[in-house]
C-alpha positions as a LaTeX table, in Angstrom:
\begin{tabular}{lrrr}
\hline
Residue & $x$ (\AA) & $y$ (\AA) & $z$ (\AA) \\
\hline
Met1 & 9.17 & 12.47 & $-11.95$ \\
Asn2 & 11.51 & 10.53 & $-9.54$ \\
Leu3 & 14.37 & 11.96 & $-7.52$ \\
Ile4 & 17.30 & 10.78 & $-9.70$ \\
Gln5 & 15.63 & 12.28 & $-12.73$ \\
Glu6 & 14.89 & 15.54 & $-10.97$ \\
Val7 & 18.49 & 15.77 & $-9.83$ \\
Leu8 & 19.99 & 14.92 & $-13.37$ \\
Thr9 & 17.71 & 17.16 & $-15.24$ \\
Thr10 & 18.60 & 20.10 & $-13.07$ \\
Pro11 & 20.39 & 22.72 & $-15.39$ \\
Gly12 & 24.28 & 22.20 & $-15.08$ \\
Ile13 & 24.29 & 18.96 & $-13.39$ \\
Val14 & 24.58 & 16.72 & $-16.38$ \\
Thr15 & 27.15 & 19.20 & $-18.11$ \\
His16 & 29.23 & 18.81 & $-14.79$ \\
Ile17 & 29.10 & 15.12 & $-15.03$ \\
Ala18 & 29.90 & 15.12 & $-18.77$ \\
Asn19 & 32.92 & 17.37 & $-18.07$ \\
His20 & 34.40 & 14.73 & $-15.82$ \\
Leu21 & 33.93 & 11.88 & $-18.13$ \\
Ser22 & 37.03 & 10.67 & $-20.03$ \\
Asn23 & 37.29 & 10.87 & $-23.84$ \\
Asp24 & 37.52 & 7.05 & $-23.84$ \\
Asn25 & 34.17 & 6.90 & $-21.98$ \\
Lys26 & 31.79 & 7.32 & $-25.06$ \\
Asp27 & 29.36 & 4.64 & $-24.15$ \\
Thr28 & 28.67 & 6.41 & $-20.89$ \\
Leu29 & 27.98 & 9.68 & $-22.57$ \\
Arg30 & 25.67 & 7.77 & $-25.01$ \\
Ser31 & 23.78 & 6.22 & $-22.12$ \\
Leu32 & 23.43 & 9.60 & $-20.40$ \\
Tyr33 & 22.08 & 11.20 & $-23.61$ \\
Phe34 & 19.43 & 8.57 & $-24.06$ \\
Leu35 & 18.70 & 8.26 & $-20.38$ \\
Phe36 & 15.73 & 10.67 & $-20.23$ \\
Asn37 & 13.47 & 12.06 & $-22.83$ \\
Asp38 & 13.96 & 15.66 & $-21.72$ \\
Ser39 & 14.79 & 18.29 & $-24.35$ \\
Arg40 & 16.72 & 20.53 & $-21.86$ \\
Tyr41 & 18.66 & 17.57 & $-20.61$ \\
Arg42 & 19.67 & 16.60 & $-24.12$ \\
Tyr43 & 20.32 & 20.24 & $-24.95$ \\
Glu44 & 23.07 & 20.33 & $-22.34$ \\
Leu45 & 24.74 & 17.08 & $-23.54$ \\
Gln46 & 24.52 & 18.20 & $-27.15$ \\
Pro47 & 28.04 & 19.67 & $-27.34$ \\
Phe48 & 29.53 & 16.49 & $-25.82$ \\
Val49 & 27.76 & 14.37 & $-28.38$ \\
Glu50 & 28.65 & 16.62 & $-31.27$ \\
Lys51 & 32.42 & 16.28 & $-30.32$ \\
Val52 & 32.01 & 12.46 & $-30.05$ \\
Lys53 & 30.37 & 12.57 & $-33.64$ \\
Glu54 & 33.22 & 14.71 & $-35.07$ \\
Glu55 & 35.91 & 12.48 & $-33.62$ \\
Lys56 & 34.08 & 9.37 & $-35.21$ \\
Ile57 & 33.95 & 11.22 & $-38.67$ \\
Ile58 & 37.62 & 12.12 & $-38.35$ \\
Ser59 & 38.72 & 8.60 & $-37.41$ \\
Ile60 & 36.57 & 7.17 & $-40.32$ \\
Gln61 & 38.24 & 9.57 & $-42.74$ \\
Lys62 & 41.59 & 8.52 & $-41.52$ \\
Leu63 & 40.67 & 4.95 & $-41.92$ \\
Tyr64 & 39.31 & 5.46 & $-45.41$ \\
Tyr65 & 42.55 & 7.24 & $-46.41$ \\
Ser66 & 44.79 & 4.51 & $-44.80$ \\
Val67 & 42.72 & 1.76 & $-46.58$ \\
Gly68 & 43.04 & 3.56 & $-49.89$ \\
Arg69 & 46.80 & 3.88 & $-49.53$ \\
Val70 & 47.01 & 0.22 & $-48.59$ \\
Ile71 & 45.00 & $-0.83$ & $-51.57$ \\
Glu72 & 47.12 & 1.24 & $-53.98$ \\
Asp73 & 50.08 & $-0.38$ & $-52.67$ \\
Leu74 & 48.51 & $-3.98$ & $-52.94$ \\
Leu75 & 47.23 & $-3.70$ & $-56.34$ \\
Pro76 & 50.64 & $-4.07$ & $-58.14$ \\
Ile77 & 51.26 & $-7.11$ & $-55.99$ \\
Lys78 & 47.71 & $-8.54$ & $-56.82$ \\
Asn79 & 48.31 & $-7.94$ & $-60.40$ \\
Tyr80 & 51.66 & $-9.46$ & $-60.45$ \\
Cys81 & 50.38 & $-12.53$ & $-58.75$ \\
Cys82 & 47.56 & $-12.83$ & $-61.23$ \\
Gln83 & 49.92 & $-12.36$ & $-64.20$ \\
Tyr84 & 52.32 & $-15.05$ & $-62.63$ \\
Leu85 & 49.50 & $-17.59$ & $-62.24$ \\
Met86 & 48.33 & $-16.94$ & $-65.81$ \\
Asn87 & 51.81 & $-17.27$ & $-67.17$ \\
His88 & 52.28 & $-20.58$ & $-65.20$ \\
Tyr89 & 48.99 & $-22.08$ & $-66.57$ \\
Val90 & 49.74 & $-20.99$ & $-70.19$ \\
Met91 & 53.39 & $-22.27$ & $-70.11$ \\
Gly92 & 52.07 & $-25.56$ & $-68.52$ \\
Gly93 & 49.46 & $-25.80$ & $-71.34$ \\
Leu94 & 52.01 & $-25.00$ & $-74.08$ \\
Phe95 & 54.29 & $-27.47$ & $-72.77$ \\
Asp96 & 51.68 & $-30.18$ & $-72.60$ \\
Ile97 & 50.91 & $-29.46$ & $-76.25$ \\
Leu98 & 54.52 & $-29.68$ & $-77.28$ \\
Gln99 & 54.78 & $-32.99$ & $-75.29$ \\
Glu100 & 51.71 & $-34.64$ & $-76.68$ \\
Asn101 & 52.23 & $-33.64$ & $-80.29$ \\
Gly102 & 55.95 & $-33.61$ & $-80.53$ \\
Asp103 & 57.21 & $-33.81$ & $-84.18$ \\
Leu104 & 53.77 & $-33.15$ & $-85.50$ \\
Phe105 & 53.50 & $-29.87$ & $-83.92$ \\
Phe106 & 56.89 & $-28.61$ & $-85.33$ \\
Lys107 & 55.91 & $-29.58$ & $-88.86$ \\
Gln108 & 53.10 & $-26.98$ & $-88.84$ \\
Glu109 & 54.50 & $-23.61$ & $-89.07$ \\
Lys110 & 51.25 & $-21.80$ & $-88.73$ \\
Ala111 & 50.70 & $-23.46$ & $-85.29$ \\
Ile112 & 54.14 & $-22.31$ & $-84.01$ \\
Ile113 & 53.45 & $-18.83$ & $-85.34$ \\
Asp114 & 50.03 & $-18.60$ & $-83.76$ \\
Tyr115 & 51.34 & $-19.72$ & $-80.28$ \\
Tyr116 & 54.31 & $-17.40$ & $-80.51$ \\
Glu117 & 52.13 & $-14.44$ & $-81.40$ \\
Ala118 & 49.72 & $-15.21$ & $-78.52$ \\
Phe119 & 52.33 & $-16.07$ & $-75.84$ \\
Pro120 & 55.91 & $-15.13$ & $-76.95$ \\
Ser121 & 57.64 & $-15.42$ & $-73.54$ \\
Asn122 & 55.47 & $-18.41$ & $-72.48$ \\
Phe123 & 56.10 & $-20.16$ & $-75.75$ \\
Glu124 & 60.02 & $-19.69$ & $-75.41$ \\
Tyr125 & 59.72 & $-21.14$ & $-71.87$ \\
Ala126 & 57.68 & $-24.05$ & $-73.04$ \\
Leu127 & 60.25 & $-24.75$ & $-75.83$ \\
Arg128 & 63.24 & $-24.61$ & $-73.26$ \\
Lys129 & 61.19 & $-27.00$ & $-71.08$ \\
Tyr130 & 60.43 & $-29.26$ & $-73.92$ \\
Arg131 & 64.22 & $-29.34$ & $-74.75$ \\
Arg132 & 65.07 & $-30.19$ & $-71.24$ \\
Asn133 & 62.34 & $-32.78$ & $-70.28$ \\
Tyr134 & 60.97 & $-34.46$ & $-73.32$ \\
Arg135 & 62.62 & $-37.70$ & $-73.71$ \\
Gly136 & 60.41 & $-39.25$ & $-76.28$ \\
Ile137 & 62.65 & $-38.53$ & $-79.22$ \\
Ser138 & 66.52 & $-38.27$ & $-79.70$ \\
Tyr139 & 68.33 & $-35.29$ & $-78.88$ \\
Lys140 & 69.13 & $-34.67$ & $-82.50$ \\
Gln141 & 65.37 & $-34.56$ & $-83.41$ \\
Lys142 & 64.71 & $-32.35$ & $-80.30$ \\
Arg143 & 67.46 & $-29.90$ & $-81.37$ \\
Lys144 & 66.04 & $-29.79$ & $-85.02$ \\
Asn145 & 62.58 & $-29.10$ & $-83.71$ \\
Ile146 & 63.82 & $-26.32$ & $-81.35$ \\
Asn147 & 65.88 & $-24.60$ & $-83.94$ \\
Lys148 & 62.99 & $-24.58$ & $-86.46$ \\
Ala149 & 60.89 & $-22.97$ & $-83.73$ \\
Leu150 & 63.48 & $-20.60$ & $-82.71$ \\
Ser151 & 64.08 & $-19.21$ & $-86.28$ \\
Ile152 & 60.94 & $-19.03$ & $-88.19$ \\
Thr153 & 60.97 & $-16.73$ & $-91.14$ \\
Ile154 & 57.90 & $-16.54$ & $-93.44$ \\
Val155 & 57.91 & $-14.58$ & $-96.63$ \\
Lys156 & 54.35 & $-14.01$ & $-98.01$ \\
Thr157 & 55.28 & $-11.20$ & $-100.59$ \\
Lys158 & 58.07 & $-8.77$ & $-101.01$ \\
Asp159 & 56.72 & $-6.57$ & $-98.31$ \\
Asp160 & 55.22 & $-9.20$ & $-96.05$ \\
Leu161 & 58.22 & $-10.65$ & $-94.17$ \\
Tyr162 & 57.72 & $-12.31$ & $-90.74$ \\
Ser163 & 60.60 & $-13.33$ & $-88.58$ \\
Tyr164 & 60.15 & $-14.91$ & $-85.23$ \\
Pro165 & 63.55 & $-15.16$ & $-83.42$ \\
Leu166 & 62.97 & $-16.61$ & $-79.98$ \\
Gly167 & 66.63 & $-16.48$ & $-78.86$ \\
\hline
\end{tabular}
């Protein structure tokens, strides 16, 4: 055993050294703990090491709680962004269908109903965009198509009445 090891493993010396270490100096405490393979030496440092372990557990718990709170706050924002993107793609797709098929689309009430049932607000937006942007037909024909799509009423039987006002 060399002189440094004899001095540091003397009972009470390492406890005195550990008492003078600051709380921010955890690496030095860890180095002291693993410096010698002596059970008595490690037993003296055990209370200090336990304190560091408890502080670490508490900080991890605080971090876990904070991250959980942040995630709870961010989830609605993420859901809104996903919904917005999905709506944007759906509206663009519906507008493309209206633009490509024009009059043919408005002659098929079943297609109008299916698209309206699947995407009510997106379909209404696509119709408005169609009314504003589509220049392939006259305003009168466009207005007729829009009016037809905005006021679809289908009577299958006396009890089955479907009305699709888009407003």
